[in-house]
Short mmCIF file of C-alpha atoms in Angstrom, two decimals:
data_model
loop_
_atom_site.label_atom_id
_atom_site.label_comp_id
_atom_site.label_asym_id
_atom_site.label_seq_id
_atom_site.Cartn_x
_atom_site.Cartn_y
_atom_site.Cartn_z
CA MET T 1 31.83 -21.13 -16.03
CA GLU T 2 33.25 -19.37 -19.22
CA GLU T 3 32.11 -15.72 -19.44
CA THR T 4 30.27 -14.85 -22.63
CA ASP T 5 29.33 -11.52 -24.24
CA GLN T 6 26.10 -13.10 -25.72
CA LYS T 7 23.13 -10.98 -24.85
CA SER T 8 19.71 -12.21 -23.63
CA SER T 9 17.15 -13.00 -26.37
CA VAL T 10 14.51 -11.62 -23.95
CA PRO T 11 13.99 -7.83 -24.39
CA GLN T 12 14.32 -5.72 -21.35
CA ALA T 13 10.87 -4.33 -21.93
CA THR T 14 9.45 -7.79 -21.53
CA ILE T 15 11.28 -8.43 -18.30
CA ASP T 16 9.95 -5.07 -17.01
CA ASP T 17 6.47 -5.82 -17.93
CA LYS T 18 6.84 -9.35 -16.19
CA ILE T 19 8.16 -7.76 -12.99
CA PHE T 20 5.30 -5.19 -13.04
CA ASN T 21 2.72 -7.85 -13.67
CA PHE T 22 4.10 -9.94 -10.65
CA ALA T 23 4.05 -6.82 -8.52
CA TYR T 24 0.34 -5.92 -9.42
CA ILE T 25 -0.97 -9.35 -8.84
CA MET T 26 0.64 -9.74 -5.39
CA ALA T 27 -0.45 -6.24 -4.45
CA MET T 28 -4.02 -6.95 -5.51
CA ARG T 29 -4.08 -10.00 -3.40
CA ASP T 30 -2.69 -8.05 -0.49
CA ALA T 31 -5.47 -5.51 -1.06
CA THR T 32 -8.36 -7.97 -1.10
CA GLN T 33 -7.14 -10.39 1.42
CA GLN T 34 -9.56 -12.29 3.72
CA GLN T 35 -12.01 -9.77 5.33
CA ALA T 36 -10.48 -6.67 3.84
CA PHE T 37 -12.62 -7.24 0.81
CA PRO T 38 -15.28 -9.87 1.30
CA ALA T 39 -16.47 -11.10 -2.06
CA ALA T 40 -17.24 -14.64 -3.42
CA ASN T 41 -15.21 -14.56 -6.80
CA LYS T 42 -12.49 -11.90 -6.04
CA LYS T 43 -9.86 -14.09 -7.70
CA LEU T 44 -10.86 -12.44 -10.86
CA LEU T 45 -9.30 -9.23 -9.70
CA TRP T 46 -5.82 -10.78 -9.81
CA GLU T 47 -6.25 -13.51 -12.38
CA LYS T 48 -7.24 -10.90 -15.09
CA ALA T 49 -4.20 -8.71 -14.91
CA ASP T 50 -3.02 -7.33 -18.30
CA GLU T 51 -3.31 -4.07 -20.38
CA THR T 52 -7.01 -4.68 -21.00
CA VAL T 53 -7.67 -3.82 -17.36
CA VAL T 54 -8.01 -0.13 -16.86
CA ALA T 55 -6.75 -0.22 -13.33
CA TYR T 56 -3.65 -2.23 -14.40
CA ARG T 57 -2.91 0.38 -17.04
CA LEU T 58 -3.35 3.37 -14.60
CA LEU T 59 -1.17 1.80 -12.07
CA LYS T 60 1.48 0.86 -14.49
CA GLY T 61 1.49 4.44 -15.60
CA TYR T 62 1.87 5.67 -12.19
CA ILE T 63 4.97 3.42 -11.51
CA ASN T 64 6.50 4.30 -15.06
CA ASP T 65 6.14 8.05 -13.96
CA ILE T 66 7.91 7.39 -10.66
CA LEU T 67 10.72 5.75 -12.68
CA ASP T 68 10.98 8.65 -14.96
CA LYS T 69 13.01 11.22 -13.09
CA ASP T 70 11.88 13.91 -15.56
CA LYS T 71 8.26 13.43 -14.84
CA GLN T 72 6.54 15.67 -12.31
CA GLU T 73 5.32 14.04 -9.00
CA GLN T 74 1.74 12.81 -9.40
CA ASP T 75 -0.94 13.65 -6.99
CA PHE T 76 -1.50 10.43 -5.06
CA TYR T 77 -5.15 11.06 -4.28
CA GLU T 78 -5.94 11.78 -7.77
CA ILE T 79 -4.50 8.45 -9.03
CA GLU T 80 -6.10 6.69 -6.08
CA LYS T 81 -9.58 8.14 -6.98
CA ASP T 82 -9.04 7.00 -10.64
CA ILE T 83 -7.87 3.44 -9.77
CA GLU T 84 -10.71 3.03 -7.23
CA LYS T 85 -13.33 3.89 -9.80
CA ALA T 86 -11.68 1.62 -12.37
CA VAL T 87 -11.65 -1.44 -10.12
CA ASN T 88 -15.28 -0.85 -9.10
CA GLU T 89 -16.28 -0.74 -12.84
CA PHE T 90 -14.35 -4.04 -13.29
CA ILE T 91 -16.30 -5.49 -10.20
CA LYS T 92 -19.63 -4.49 -11.73
CA THR T 93 -18.89 -5.65 -15.34
CA ASN T 94 -17.49 -9.06 -13.96
CA GLY T 95 -20.31 -9.65 -11.40
CA ILE T 96 -18.03 -9.80 -8.30
CA LYS T 97 -20.63 -9.78 -5.54
CA LYS T 98 -20.41 -9.12 -1.73
CA VAL T 99 -20.20 -11.97 0.81
CA THR T 100 -21.39 -10.70 4.37
CA LYS T 101 -20.31 -13.69 6.34
CA LYS T 102 -18.11 -16.69 5.83
CA ASP T 103 -19.90 -19.79 4.30
CA GLU T 104 -22.94 -17.68 3.49
CA PRO T 105 -24.23 -17.34 -0.21
CA GLU T 106 -23.02 -14.29 -2.06
CA SER T 107 -25.14 -11.11 -1.92
CA ILE T 108 -27.05 -9.63 -4.91
CA GLU T 109 -25.01 -6.44 -4.34
CA ASP T 110 -21.68 -5.64 -5.97
CA ALA T 111 -18.59 -5.81 -3.81
CA VAL T 112 -17.11 -2.33 -3.33
CA PHE T 113 -13.41 -1.56 -3.53
CA ILE T 114 -12.77 1.58 -1.37
CA PHE T 115 -9.95 3.93 -0.44
CA GLY T 116 -8.32 1.51 2.01
CA ASN T 117 -8.28 -1.20 -0.50
CA ALA T 118 -6.93 1.11 -3.36
CA GLN T 119 -4.15 2.69 -1.00
CA LYS T 120 -3.12 -0.99 -0.29
CA LEU T 121 -2.92 -1.81 -4.03
CA ILE T 122 -1.04 1.22 -5.05
CA ASN T 123 1.43 1.20 -2.24
CA MET T 124 2.12 -2.42 -2.31
CA THR T 125 2.82 -2.35 -6.00
CA ALA T 126 5.31 0.48 -5.33
CA LYS T 127 6.91 -1.63 -2.48
CA TYR T 128 7.39 -4.64 -4.68
CA MET T 129 8.63 -2.41 -7.62
CA PHE T 130 11.12 -0.73 -5.02
CA ILE T 131 12.55 -4.10 -4.48
CA SER T 132 13.41 -4.43 -8.18
CA ALA T 133 15.30 -0.99 -8.10
CA TYR T 134 16.92 -1.26 -4.62
CA GLN T 135 20.56 -2.04 -5.87
CA ASP T 136 20.64 0.97 -8.09
CA SER T 137 20.76 3.80 -5.60
CA ASP T 138 19.72 6.51 -8.09
CA LYS T 139 16.78 4.48 -9.27
CA ALA T 140 15.72 3.53 -5.69
CA LYS T 141 15.68 7.19 -4.73
CA LEU T 142 12.96 7.81 -7.28
CA PHE T 143 10.64 6.01 -4.84
CA ASP T 144 11.37 8.36 -1.89
CA GLN T 145 7.98 10.14 -2.24
CA CYS T 146 5.92 6.91 -2.37
CA HIS T 147 3.66 6.16 0.55
CA CYS T 148 3.98 3.49 3.09
CA PRO T 149 1.43 0.81 2.66
CA MET T 150 -1.21 1.04 5.60
CA ASP T 151 -2.12 -2.13 7.24
CA GLY T 152 -2.90 -3.44 10.69
CA ILE T 153 0.62 -4.64 11.50
CA MET T 154 2.35 -1.33 10.26
CA VAL T 155 -0.16 0.79 12.10
CA ASP T 156 0.37 -0.91 15.26
CA LYS T 157 4.07 -0.76 15.07
CA VAL T 158 4.13 2.95 14.09
CA THR T 159 1.80 3.80 16.94
CA LYS T 160 3.99 2.16 19.36
CA LEU T 161 7.26 3.82 17.93
CA ALA T 162 5.76 7.39 17.64
CA GLY T 163 3.94 7.00 21.02
CA ARG T 164 7.26 6.53 22.85
CA LEU T 165 8.80 9.48 21.06
CA VAL T 166 5.76 11.74 21.93
CA ASP T 167 6.06 10.44 25.65
CA GLU T 168 9.64 11.56 25.60
CA GLY T 169 8.82 14.95 24.52
CA GLU T 170 8.62 14.96 20.72
CA GLU T 171 5.37 16.99 20.56
CA GLY T 172 5.66 17.60 16.76
CA LEU T 173 4.36 14.00 16.19
CA ARG T 174 1.19 14.22 18.47
CA VAL T 175 -1.38 15.87 16.17
CA SER T 176 -0.66 13.40 13.27
CA LEU T 177 -0.49 10.42 15.76
CA GLU T 178 -3.80 11.27 17.41
CA SER T 179 -5.60 11.14 13.99
CA PHE T 180 -5.24 7.28 14.34
CA ALA T 181 -4.08 6.35 17.74
CA CYS T 182 -4.71 7.42 21.48
CA LYS T 183 -2.92 7.18 24.78
CA ARG T 184 -4.48 4.58 27.09
CA PRO T 185 -4.49 6.02 30.52
CA ARG T 186 -4.51 2.80 32.37
CA ALA T 187 -2.05 0.98 30.35
CA HIS T 188 0.07 4.14 30.01
CA ASP T 189 0.85 3.39 26.49
CA TRP T 190 -0.46 4.22 22.90
CA ALA T 191 -2.83 2.14 20.84
CA VAL T 192 -4.51 2.24 17.40
CA LYS T 193 -8.22 3.74 17.75
CA ASP T 194 -10.80 0.93 17.58
CA GLU T 195 -12.46 2.62 14.68
CA VAL T 196 -9.32 2.86 12.52
CA ARG T 197 -9.16 0.01 10.22
CA TRP T 198 -7.45 0.28 6.96
CA SER T 199 -9.88 -1.68 4.86
CA LYS T 200 -12.73 0.49 5.98
CA LEU T 201 -11.30 3.87 5.28
CA THR T 202 -12.91 6.04 2.35
CA LEU T 203 -11.50 8.89 0.32
CA GLU T 204 -13.75 11.19 2.31
CA ASN T 205 -12.62 9.77 5.64
CA ARG T 206 -8.89 9.50 5.05
CA LYS T 207 -7.66 11.68 7.86
CA PRO T 208 -6.25 8.64 9.67
CA TYR T 209 -4.28 7.68 6.57
CA GLU T 210 -2.83 11.19 6.11
CA GLY T 211 -1.81 11.31 9.80
CA PHE T 212 -0.28 7.81 9.55
CA GLN T 213 1.74 8.84 6.48
CA LYS T 214 3.00 12.13 8.11
CA VAL T 215 4.22 10.02 11.19
CA VAL T 216 5.79 7.42 8.92
CA ARG T 217 7.71 10.05 7.01
CA ALA T 218 8.91 11.80 10.29
CA LEU T 219 10.05 8.44 11.65
CA ALA T 220 11.82 7.47 8.41
CA GLU T 221 13.57 10.88 8.14
CA ARG T 222 14.98 10.39 11.83
CA GLU T 223 16.60 7.17 10.51
CA GLY T 224 17.77 8.51 7.01
CA LEU T 225 15.27 6.34 5.40
CA SER T 226 12.37 6.65 2.95
CA PRO T 227 8.87 5.47 3.98
CA LEU T 228 9.22 2.44 1.93
CA GLU T 229 12.63 1.56 3.58
CA LEU T 230 11.16 2.11 7.18
CA ASP T 231 8.19 -0.31 6.04
CA PHE T 232 10.75 -3.06 5.31
CA CYS T 233 12.64 -2.33 8.57
CA VAL T 234 9.63 -2.21 10.89
CA TRP T 235 6.97 -4.42 9.34
CA GLY T 236 8.62 -7.80 10.16
CA SER T 237 10.57 -6.64 13.18
CA ASP T 238 10.37 -7.95 16.75
CA GLU T 239 9.09 -5.31 19.06
CA ASP T 240 11.49 -6.36 21.81
CA GLU T 241 14.53 -6.09 19.48
CA ARG T 242 14.17 -2.38 18.72
#
């Protein structure tokens, strides 16, 4: 095909907006999947994804600040608190109700979007946006301080990886690991604590999340990776291949 200098008629800003929109919708679906957020009409949370939605604007601002190398790093827990509040206001305004069990009628109570859901929304959005930046090493590096999305698969894999290292003498990981996992005496291995469920974590009870992030960052640094890069390497991996 003959090369041409003709420029695209679609402005770059429009493309950037479309990429963010895709990332937000996919991340919101991840944050509210199945029993992580039991609600009758939760599709409204990702079907209405535009600048009129406060949580959408807040998260877009968070991503734009990451991509601006001159901006000071944001406090994750402050932005999480604002997004959690904004989503719950959207839930109340749009009448998104709880469902306690499958096939049961919806409750009269509003559904509740908590810290566990919010961290998944924020961190999965960052993960999807990181993909769009990965081929540009300078741009990709701007995501180095982002958190790893916390979900059941990742917590289990990180527990096994870090547990082996602790058993081999790396005591520096133990305190953080024990905030969300424990050594099973009979099985002689490490397992996620029964009470640790990412979708049940609240801002007030976020110690397992903080411990998880510390362990992930330590594991990532051992491999010369960022937490998001470690997530890509570990999430879909086969335990026996590592």
